[in-house]
Structure formats: structure tokens, C-alpha cells
Short mmCIF file of C-alpha atoms and ligand atoms in Angstrom, two decimals:
data_model
loop_
_atom_site.label_atom_id
_atom_site.label_comp_id
_atom_site.label_asym_id
_atom_site.label_seq_id
_atom_site.Cartn_x
_atom_site.Cartn_y
_atom_site.Cartn_z
CA MET A 1 0.25 29.45 26.41
CA LYS A 2 3.82 30.56 28.10
CA ASN A 3 2.75 29.19 31.58
CA PRO A 4 -0.22 26.89 31.03
CA LYS A 5 -2.58 26.53 33.85
CA THR A 6 -2.39 22.64 33.78
CA LEU A 7 -0.16 20.16 31.99
CA VAL A 8 -3.50 18.60 30.51
CA ARG A 9 -3.51 21.62 27.75
CA ARG A 10 -1.54 20.90 24.82
CA THR A 11 1.56 23.05 24.33
CA PRO A 12 1.49 24.55 20.99
CA TRP A 13 4.25 23.40 18.28
CA PRO A 14 7.20 25.81 18.40
CA GLU A 15 7.16 28.45 15.85
CA THR A 16 9.81 28.12 13.19
CA ALA A 17 10.69 29.84 9.98
CA SER A 18 12.13 26.75 8.29
CA ARG A 19 10.12 23.63 7.13
CA PRO A 20 11.00 19.88 7.78
CA VAL A 21 12.26 18.05 4.84
CA GLY A 22 10.66 14.63 6.01
CA THR A 23 7.09 14.30 5.96
CA PRO A 24 5.75 15.16 9.42
CA LEU A 25 3.79 12.30 11.32
CA GLN A 26 0.30 13.39 12.71
CA PRO A 27 -1.25 10.58 14.75
CA SER A 28 -4.09 12.99 15.96
CA VAL A 29 -7.45 11.34 16.16
CA VAL A 30 -9.30 14.44 16.40
CA TYR A 31 -8.84 18.05 15.02
CA ALA A 32 -10.26 21.04 17.02
CA SER A 33 -11.99 24.02 14.99
CA GLU A 34 -12.08 27.44 15.70
CA SER A 35 -15.82 27.80 15.98
CA PRO A 36 -18.90 26.24 15.16
CA ASP A 37 -19.06 28.51 12.05
CA ALA A 38 -15.61 27.34 11.06
CA LEU A 39 -16.75 23.63 11.27
CA ASP A 40 -19.79 24.07 9.39
CA ALA A 41 -17.56 25.63 6.51
CA GLN A 42 -15.55 22.66 6.65
CA TYR A 43 -18.33 20.21 6.40
CA GLU A 44 -19.88 22.25 3.76
CA GLY A 45 -16.75 22.00 1.75
CA ARG A 46 -16.09 26.00 1.68
CA THR A 47 -12.93 25.09 3.54
CA ARG A 48 -10.56 22.20 3.85
CA GLY A 49 -9.96 20.44 6.98
CA TYR A 50 -9.58 17.35 9.08
CA SER A 51 -12.08 16.23 11.77
CA TYR A 52 -11.74 12.80 13.00
CA ALA A 53 -9.03 10.34 11.89
CA ARG A 54 -11.41 7.64 10.86
CA GLU A 55 -12.60 9.93 8.08
CA GLY A 56 -9.06 10.90 7.01
CA HIS A 57 -5.76 12.29 8.03
CA PRO A 58 -3.04 13.94 6.35
CA ASN A 59 -0.52 10.92 6.51
CA ALA A 60 -3.21 8.86 4.47
CA ASP A 61 -3.68 11.78 2.17
CA VAL A 62 0.00 12.41 1.32
CA LEU A 63 0.37 8.80 0.56
CA ALA A 64 -2.95 8.39 -1.41
CA GLN A 65 -1.74 11.33 -3.69
CA LYS A 66 1.52 9.91 -4.34
CA ILE A 67 0.04 6.63 -5.36
CA ASP A 68 -2.82 8.30 -7.38
CA ALA A 69 0.13 10.20 -9.49
CA LEU A 70 1.65 6.49 -10.06
CA GLU A 71 -1.61 5.03 -11.32
CA GLY A 72 -2.88 8.30 -13.20
CA ALA A 73 -5.83 8.36 -10.82
CA GLU A 74 -7.71 10.89 -8.87
CA GLY A 75 -9.16 10.78 -5.48
CA GLY A 76 -7.81 7.40 -4.47
CA ILE A 77 -7.86 6.37 -0.85
CA VAL A 78 -5.47 4.64 1.53
CA LEU A 79 -6.99 1.98 3.84
CA GLY A 80 -6.02 -0.36 6.49
CA SER A 81 -4.90 -3.11 4.28
CA GLY A 82 -5.11 -4.58 0.83
CA MET A 83 -7.87 -6.67 1.86
CA ALA A 84 -9.83 -3.59 3.08
CA ALA A 85 -9.50 -2.03 -0.29
CA VAL A 86 -10.73 -5.16 -2.03
CA THR A 87 -13.69 -5.19 0.51
CA ALA A 88 -14.46 -1.41 0.14
CA ALA A 89 -14.45 -1.80 -3.86
CA LEU A 90 -16.40 -4.85 -3.72
CA MET A 91 -19.07 -4.17 -0.66
CA GLY A 92 -19.37 -0.42 -1.20
CA VAL A 93 -20.50 -0.80 -4.71
CA LEU A 94 -22.33 -4.28 -5.09
CA LYS A 95 -25.89 -4.74 -3.70
CA SER A 96 -28.07 -7.54 -3.05
CA GLY A 97 -29.11 -9.45 -6.18
CA ASP A 98 -25.87 -8.63 -8.08
CA HIS A 99 -23.18 -10.78 -9.82
CA VAL A 100 -19.58 -10.83 -9.59
CA VAL A 101 -17.08 -12.95 -11.88
CA GLY A 102 -13.68 -13.11 -10.39
CA GLY A 103 -10.34 -14.41 -12.05
CA ASP A 104 -9.82 -18.06 -10.95
CA GLN A 105 -6.49 -17.47 -9.82
CA LEU A 106 -7.36 -14.45 -7.39
CA TYR A 107 -5.46 -14.03 -4.12
CA GLY A 108 -6.94 -16.32 -1.63
CA ARG A 109 -8.41 -13.84 0.79
CA SER A 110 -10.18 -12.45 -2.34
CA LEU A 111 -11.25 -15.65 -3.40
CA ARG A 112 -12.77 -16.32 0.23
CA LEU A 113 -14.57 -12.82 0.18
CA LEU A 114 -16.19 -13.78 -3.14
CA THR A 115 -17.04 -17.43 -2.18
CA GLN A 116 -17.90 -17.24 1.51
CA ASP A 117 -18.93 -13.83 2.41
CA LEU A 118 -20.64 -11.79 -0.48
CA PRO A 119 -23.10 -14.87 -0.84
CA ARG A 120 -24.11 -13.96 2.79
CA PHE A 121 -25.45 -10.48 1.38
CA GLY A 122 -27.10 -11.90 -1.57
CA VAL A 123 -24.29 -11.20 -3.97
CA THR A 124 -23.45 -14.19 -6.20
CA THR A 125 -20.36 -15.04 -7.65
CA GLY A 126 -18.54 -17.03 -10.39
CA PHE A 127 -15.05 -17.50 -11.67
CA ALA A 128 -13.30 -17.80 -15.02
CA PRO A 129 -9.97 -18.00 -16.13
CA VAL A 130 -8.36 -14.71 -16.84
CA THR A 131 -6.24 -15.67 -19.91
CA ASP A 132 -9.52 -16.44 -21.53
CA ALA A 133 -11.92 -13.44 -22.60
CA ALA A 134 -14.34 -16.13 -24.35
CA ARG A 135 -14.62 -18.10 -21.05
CA PHE A 136 -14.94 -15.04 -19.22
CA ALA A 137 -17.66 -14.12 -21.36
CA ALA A 138 -19.61 -17.62 -20.78
CA ALA A 139 -19.35 -16.72 -17.08
CA LEU A 140 -21.30 -13.60 -17.38
CA ARG A 141 -25.06 -13.11 -16.49
CA PRO A 142 -27.57 -10.60 -16.73
CA THR A 143 -27.19 -9.69 -13.24
CA THR A 144 -23.37 -9.43 -13.50
CA ARG A 145 -22.27 -5.99 -12.08
CA MET A 146 -18.62 -6.36 -11.38
CA ILE A 147 -15.34 -8.26 -12.76
CA LEU A 148 -12.60 -8.69 -10.32
CA LEU A 149 -9.11 -9.72 -11.64
CA GLU A 150 -5.16 -9.51 -11.17
CA VAL A 151 -2.93 -8.66 -14.03
CA VAL A 152 -0.48 -11.27 -13.23
CA SER A 153 -1.68 -14.12 -11.05
CA ASN A 154 0.08 -16.17 -8.14
CA PRO A 155 1.97 -18.24 -8.49
CA THR A 156 1.84 -19.34 -11.95
CA LEU A 157 2.18 -15.74 -13.39
CA ARG A 158 -0.43 -16.12 -15.99
CA VAL A 159 -0.98 -12.71 -17.57
CA ALA A 160 -4.70 -11.57 -17.92
CA ASP A 161 -6.45 -10.61 -21.25
CA ILE A 162 -7.10 -7.37 -19.83
CA GLU A 163 -7.93 -5.83 -23.14
CA GLY A 164 -10.44 -8.40 -24.07
CA ILE A 165 -11.95 -8.46 -20.49
CA ALA A 166 -12.11 -4.77 -20.61
CA ARG A 167 -13.86 -4.98 -23.69
CA LEU A 168 -16.65 -7.37 -22.67
CA ALA A 169 -17.04 -5.41 -19.45
CA ARG A 170 -17.64 -1.96 -21.50
CA GLU A 171 -20.04 -3.56 -23.83
CA ARG A 172 -22.15 -5.13 -21.10
CA GLY A 173 -21.87 -2.09 -18.60
CA ILE A 174 -19.90 -4.21 -16.02
CA LEU A 175 -17.44 -2.22 -13.70
CA LEU A 176 -13.99 -3.85 -14.05
CA VAL A 177 -11.91 -3.84 -10.81
CA VAL A 178 -8.05 -4.74 -11.35
CA ASP A 179 -6.07 -5.51 -8.31
CA ASN A 180 -2.81 -4.13 -9.45
CA THR A 181 -0.53 -5.52 -6.53
CA PHE A 182 1.67 -7.78 -8.47
CA THR A 183 2.31 -5.64 -11.33
CA THR A 184 2.21 -2.14 -9.71
CA PRO A 185 2.08 0.86 -11.94
CA ARG A 186 5.62 0.72 -12.88
CA ALA A 187 4.47 -2.42 -15.45
CA ILE A 188 1.00 -1.36 -16.19
CA ARG A 189 -1.61 1.63 -15.09
CA PRO A 190 -5.11 -0.43 -15.43
CA PHE A 191 -7.19 2.75 -15.82
CA GLU A 192 -5.48 3.09 -19.20
CA HIS A 193 -6.74 -0.48 -20.34
CA GLY A 194 -10.15 0.27 -19.32
CA ALA A 195 -10.38 -0.48 -15.42
CA ASP A 196 -13.17 1.32 -13.45
CA ILE A 197 -11.55 0.74 -10.13
CA VAL A 198 -7.91 0.03 -9.42
CA LEU A 199 -6.74 -1.32 -6.03
CA HIS A 200 -3.37 -2.38 -4.31
CA SER A 201 -2.21 -4.08 -1.22
CA VAL A 202 0.62 -1.29 -0.51
CA THR A 203 1.84 -3.86 2.05
CA LYS A 204 3.90 -5.42 -0.71
CA LEU A 205 5.69 -3.62 -3.32
CA LEU A 206 4.72 -0.06 -3.10
CA ALA A 207 5.63 -0.03 0.75
CA GLY A 208 8.31 -2.39 0.39
CA HIS A 209 9.83 -3.12 3.50
CA SER A 210 7.31 -5.73 5.27
CA ASP A 211 6.65 -3.19 8.00
CA ALA A 212 3.50 -1.67 7.19
CA THR A 213 -0.16 -3.16 6.29
CA LEU A 214 -2.01 -0.90 3.96
CA GLY A 215 -4.04 -1.05 0.94
CA TYR A 216 -5.31 1.62 -1.82
CA VAL A 217 -8.40 1.96 -3.95
CA ALA A 218 -9.09 4.62 -6.65
CA ALA A 219 -12.25 4.95 -9.01
CA GLN A 220 -12.61 6.59 -12.24
CA ASP A 221 -16.25 7.67 -11.59
CA PRO A 222 -16.42 10.26 -8.49
CA ALA A 223 -19.93 8.77 -7.61
CA LEU A 224 -18.40 5.47 -7.01
CA ARG A 225 -15.54 7.08 -5.55
CA GLN A 226 -17.69 8.69 -2.72
CA LYS A 227 -19.68 5.39 -2.08
CA ILE A 228 -16.21 3.30 -1.63
CA ARG A 229 -15.16 6.15 0.73
CA ASP A 230 -18.21 6.24 2.61
CA PHE A 231 -18.19 2.53 3.23
CA ALA A 232 -14.67 2.65 4.28
CA VAL A 233 -15.27 5.36 6.62
CA THR A 234 -18.57 3.66 8.24
CA THR A 235 -17.02 0.31 8.44
CA GLY A 236 -13.77 1.90 9.78
CA LEU A 237 -11.24 0.39 7.28
CA THR A 238 -8.95 3.31 8.19
CA PRO A 239 -5.24 3.19 8.04
CA SER A 240 -3.10 3.93 10.88
CA PRO A 241 -0.87 7.17 10.33
CA PHE A 242 2.23 5.66 11.37
CA ASP A 243 2.05 2.72 8.81
CA CYS A 244 0.91 5.50 6.05
CA TRP A 245 4.03 7.59 7.09
CA LEU A 246 6.20 4.31 6.86
CA ALA A 247 4.74 3.67 3.50
CA GLU A 248 5.09 6.85 2.02
CA ARG A 249 8.90 6.66 3.07
CA GLY A 250 8.94 3.29 1.32
CA LEU A 251 7.74 4.85 -1.90
CA TYR A 252 10.86 7.32 -2.30
CA SER A 253 12.78 4.25 -3.62
CA PHE A 254 9.97 2.06 -5.21
CA GLU A 255 10.87 2.66 -8.65
CA LEU A 256 14.70 1.80 -7.81
CA ARG A 257 13.46 -1.04 -5.88
CA TYR A 258 11.26 -2.29 -8.62
CA ASP A 259 13.61 -1.94 -11.61
CA ARG A 260 16.57 -3.70 -9.84
CA ALA A 261 14.34 -6.52 -8.43
CA GLU A 262 12.81 -6.97 -12.03
CA ALA A 263 16.12 -6.87 -13.84
CA THR A 264 17.56 -9.56 -11.24
CA ALA A 265 14.22 -11.80 -11.44
CA ALA A 266 14.89 -11.89 -15.35
CA LYS A 267 18.57 -13.12 -14.85
CA LEU A 268 17.26 -15.52 -12.08
CA ALA A 269 14.78 -17.18 -14.19
CA ASP A 270 17.14 -17.90 -16.71
CA ALA A 271 19.83 -19.00 -14.43
CA LEU A 272 17.16 -21.68 -12.72
CA ALA A 273 16.02 -22.89 -16.14
CA GLY A 274 19.81 -24.06 -16.71
CA LEU A 275 19.88 -26.04 -13.57
CA ASP A 276 19.73 -29.95 -12.81
CA GLY A 277 16.83 -30.31 -10.53
CA VAL A 278 14.81 -27.68 -11.80
CA ALA A 279 11.69 -29.22 -13.87
CA ARG A 280 10.18 -25.84 -15.29
CA VAL A 281 10.62 -22.11 -14.64
CA LEU A 282 7.62 -19.66 -15.06
CA TYR A 283 8.27 -15.98 -15.88
CA PRO A 284 6.51 -13.90 -18.10
CA GLY A 285 9.39 -12.64 -19.77
CA ARG A 286 10.75 -15.95 -21.05
CA THR A 287 9.51 -17.29 -24.34
CA ASP A 288 8.60 -20.57 -22.60
CA HIS A 289 6.08 -18.77 -20.60
CA PRO A 290 2.32 -19.76 -21.93
CA ASP A 291 1.61 -15.99 -21.91
CA HIS A 292 4.83 -14.72 -23.36
CA MET A 293 3.36 -13.06 -26.36
CA ARG A 294 0.48 -11.40 -24.15
CA ALA A 295 3.08 -10.07 -21.43
CA GLU A 296 5.40 -8.53 -24.32
CA ILE A 297 2.41 -6.67 -25.72
CA LEU A 298 0.72 -5.63 -22.48
CA LEU A 299 3.75 -5.27 -20.18
CA GLY A 300 6.78 -4.69 -22.67
CA SER A 301 9.96 -5.41 -20.65
CA ARG A 302 8.26 -4.98 -17.40
CA CYS A 303 7.74 -8.62 -16.21
CA GLY A 304 7.91 -8.09 -12.62
CA ASN A 305 10.07 -9.29 -9.81
CA MET A 306 8.17 -12.70 -9.45
CA VAL A 307 9.75 -15.96 -10.63
CA THR A 308 8.12 -19.38 -10.19
CA PHE A 309 9.79 -22.63 -10.51
CA GLU A 310 9.41 -26.21 -9.95
CA LEU A 311 11.59 -28.89 -8.29
CA ASP A 312 11.97 -32.36 -9.60
CA GLY A 313 11.82 -33.87 -6.09
CA GLY A 314 8.45 -33.02 -4.47
CA ARG A 315 8.31 -32.40 -0.88
CA GLU A 316 11.51 -33.81 0.26
CA ALA A 317 13.39 -31.58 -2.24
CA ALA A 318 11.37 -28.56 -1.27
CA ASN A 319 12.14 -29.12 2.54
CA ALA A 320 15.84 -29.43 1.42
CA PHE A 321 15.73 -26.28 -0.77
CA VAL A 322 14.26 -24.07 1.95
CA ARG A 323 16.95 -25.50 4.58
CA ALA A 324 19.84 -24.89 2.25
CA ALA A 325 18.43 -21.22 1.17
CA GLY A 326 18.62 -20.76 4.98
CA ASP A 327 19.41 -16.94 4.75
CA ILE A 328 16.41 -15.89 2.38
CA PRO A 329 13.27 -15.88 4.34
CA PHE A 330 10.63 -18.52 3.92
CA ALA A 331 7.64 -16.16 4.23
CA PRO A 332 4.36 -16.08 2.92
CA THR A 333 4.23 -12.56 1.32
CA LEU A 334 5.96 -10.81 -1.62
CA GLY A 335 7.61 -7.18 -2.54
CA ASP A 336 10.00 -6.99 0.31
CA ILE A 337 13.06 -5.28 -0.43
CA GLY A 338 14.85 -8.22 0.24
CA THR A 339 14.06 -11.86 -1.51
CA THR A 340 11.61 -13.96 0.13
CA ILE A 341 10.51 -17.59 -0.67
CA SER A 342 7.14 -18.87 -0.82
CA HIS A 343 5.98 -22.68 -1.45
CA PRO A 344 2.28 -22.23 -2.48
CA ALA A 345 1.28 -25.75 -1.69
CA THR A 346 1.82 -24.94 1.89
CA SER A 347 0.80 -21.24 2.44
CA SER A 348 -1.22 -19.35 -0.12
CA HIS A 349 -2.72 -22.78 -1.94
CA ARG A 350 -2.94 -24.83 1.20
CA ALA A 351 -6.89 -24.59 1.29
CA LEU A 352 -6.96 -26.24 -2.07
CA SER A 353 -6.99 -30.24 -2.55
CA PRO A 354 -3.77 -31.66 -4.29
CA GLU A 355 -5.87 -32.11 -7.44
CA ALA A 356 -7.15 -28.83 -7.51
CA ARG A 357 -3.56 -27.45 -7.13
CA ALA A 358 -2.38 -29.68 -9.96
CA ALA A 359 -5.19 -27.84 -12.14
CA LEU A 360 -3.37 -24.83 -11.65
CA GLY A 361 -0.11 -26.21 -12.00
CA ILE A 362 0.79 -26.13 -8.43
CA THR A 363 3.02 -29.15 -7.11
CA GLU A 364 4.85 -29.97 -3.89
CA GLY A 365 8.17 -28.80 -5.53
CA THR A 366 6.36 -25.31 -6.63
CA PHE A 367 8.14 -22.18 -5.40
CA ARG A 368 7.41 -18.65 -5.92
CA ILE A 369 10.27 -16.12 -5.53
CA SER A 370 9.89 -12.48 -4.69
CA VAL A 371 13.03 -11.07 -5.93
CA GLY A 372 14.64 -8.14 -3.82
CA VAL A 373 17.40 -5.71 -4.51
CA GLU A 374 20.39 -7.92 -3.41
CA PRO A 375 22.99 -8.00 -6.20
CA ALA A 376 21.82 -10.49 -8.84
CA GLU A 377 25.20 -12.68 -8.53
CA VAL A 378 24.42 -13.16 -4.81
CA LEU A 379 21.09 -14.14 -5.04
CA ILE A 380 21.60 -16.48 -7.83
CA ASP A 381 24.63 -18.07 -6.35
CA GLU A 382 22.14 -18.83 -3.20
CA ILE A 383 19.55 -20.16 -5.19
CA ALA A 384 21.87 -22.40 -7.16
CA THR A 385 23.23 -23.72 -4.19
CA ALA A 386 20.08 -24.24 -2.46
CA VAL A 387 18.75 -26.13 -5.65
CA GLN A 388 21.99 -28.20 -5.48
CA ALA A 389 21.14 -29.49 -2.01
CA THR A 390 18.16 -31.11 -3.37
CA LEU A 391 19.90 -33.33 -6.11
C1 PLP B 1 -1.25 -9.41 -0.30
C2 PLP B 1 -2.47 -9.25 -1.45
C3 PLP B 1 -3.54 -8.97 -0.98
C4 PLP B 1 -4.18 -8.45 0.36
O1 PLP B 1 -3.25 -7.34 0.90
P1 PLP B 1 -3.05 -7.50 2.40
O2 PLP B 1 -2.41 -5.96 2.47
O3 PLP B 1 -2.42 -8.43 3.08
O4 PLP B 1 -4.47 -7.30 3.06
C5 PLP B 1 -4.57 -8.64 -2.20
N1 PLP B 1 -4.24 -8.96 -3.34
C6 PLP B 1 -3.13 -9.38 -3.69
C7 PLP B 1 -2.76 -9.70 -5.22
C8 PLP B 1 -1.96 -9.65 -2.67
O5 PLP B 1 -0.82 -10.05 -3.25
#
């Protein structure tokens, strides 16, 4: 290939006796094989190789293996978004006639998938509070095939009775699916608590830099794993190699980021609780959180990087707070390397009526802070100054 006859032929990669330290980025959509025999060998599993990027590519596999190691999983796959992971876990497994019970404070789009989309395919759904296994039991039907829950809910940070619900699921032969986005494997590894399927929005804490949209899903049972994978490949839930590359790079610092943000979150929660203008603070690590005992047992000291609090003054105070906290992005996400502030009443929970929000404990004064890695003193000072501006 010294002098190719046409520029259209690809030039081979230069020979090198050394290896790159950084993970290579491979954007190729297709992979060429040596011969039809070689392709047969690959499709029949005698050799390993890639063929077409929708079916898998190296950057997705490198990332999936890393998250597998964190979760204590095997054969997990990376998909194009957290919602792609939720969709694959549910639609790849359920069939018409099945019933699903979700936690009543699921992520907004997961709720929507359960209430609006699955019923169009003959899957019926119900909801129950995740803090109460008895009420979960009451929501089950003979056709219930799956339970979907998040360990810590948004934005009130309620902690699921995952042990009680996992016991129910086991007794009734129901699959337990856990969305571990908020908690991450740093706080809990749901497979060790009876989950059958674990999924993530990798977009959030795992990737950690708000520059890649990705999901992850892993199943304990190899047959389920295959179903989910086939559904994802057929429906094209494939991730971009570049996003996978970014997320894998983000993971190098995940544990450092998480630990730092979590330590700051605990300090911020205590600082907020002492401020005039703050009606209440919700942080599972505080003894005044309704699920503090369960958080201690389930998560130990790993109560996460999210802090929710309520301002005394309603919408007016909310506007004043966000304006005064100018340097901290007011943005509907979480898990970024830097702190972000969200206002559930106008973002994640805007579709609910004020009454429905009130039932969940969300008012016009409720804010959820996703704490980042900036120094605790800097952040606490910024937030306290912004709270002061609401008085
Ligand atoms: C963000 C999020 C999702 C959806 O993830 P995307 O990557 O935005 O599709 C699902 N579950 C939880 C708990 C989330 O926070």
C-alpha cells in the first residue's frame, strides 16, 4: 500500500512498537473481514470481531466493561441514552398482557414510558411508593412481571425499601429492575440486593462532564441479557463511539468526583439547615430525613451528592435565589463535575398539578442541588449568599 492507486483506498495505520496510553477512538461504522470463512467464524462465535457499529463497537465495549466492574455485573451494554437503557430493559423483556409496577417518584420520562407508551403495546402499569413494601405488594397483580424503581428518588431523596421489595419480587417471580443513576455503584450495587436488571443514565455522574448522553443496562440472567441486547440492536439504541470515549475518560475520575461531591453535599445540607429563609432541608444523611434509618442501613455513609431544600418564600424567593446564585448553572440535570441547581416545579415536575406536586412534597420554594467538586467553602458561601438574597 506504499503508493495506493487511488486515494479512495484507506491507508493502513502506521506500524508502531509502542502502544497509546489513552484509549483509542474508533468511529468506524463497518469492519472488513478477511474472507467469507472468516466472517462465518465470527458470526458463529469461534472468533471475536466487530461487523457493524449498530451491533457493537470497541468504545462501547471498553466503557461497558468498566461499568460492569463497578456494578459487579457481566455482559452489560452501553446505549445511546439513559432512556434507551430504560426502554431496552422494559420493552426488550415485556410482552403484551404483562403488568409493571413502578416507583411513584420515577424519573419523568420513565413515568411517561410506563403511563403513555407501554399501554399502547398492551402492557399495563401501576405505581406504588418505594418506601413501603406493603403498598408495593398491594399494587402487584397475577400478571405483574416487572418492578422498576430508583434507590433514591428525585427530588425528595426518599430511599427505597429495596430489601423488602426485592423479597416480594423473589417470592412472586417478578423481575426487579433498578435505575441506579442517582446512587451509583459507589453507594449501592443493586445486584447484591436482589436486582435482576440494573441500569444507568451514564450521562449523569458516571460520565460526569455534561458532554455525553449515554445509558447502560446489565442483566443477571444471560437469556435476559440477550433479549435486551437484541432489542437494542434492532431498534438502534446504539451509542456514539465519541460519546463512549468521552464517558470512559470521565470514569477515570468518577470515584474521586463522587467522594468529594458527597462530602460537600453533607456539609452543605447542614449549612442550609441553619440558614434563615430555609424552611427545610432533605438529605438522607441527616437525622431529620424521613428515611434516615434506612439510608444508614442500605447506603452506610454514602448518601450521595444531591441536596434538596425548600425556601420560605415561594416563587418570588425562588427567582431571587437563582438570580443571586448566578455563577452556578440553573439547569435541569445532575451529576456534572460542577454544582447545578434545579427547580422541580418548573422542570422535572412541571407536568404535575400543584396539588400532585404538594403530595410529593414539592413546592415553589423547592430546589434540588446536584453538588459538584468545587471546594465546600466556596459552594456553601455562594449558596448562603443566594439564600440571603431571598429574605
Ligand atoms: C437522567 C435520568 C434518566 C434518563 O437518562 P438520559 O441519559 O437523560 O436519557 C433516567 N433515570 C434517571 C434517574 C435519570 O436521572
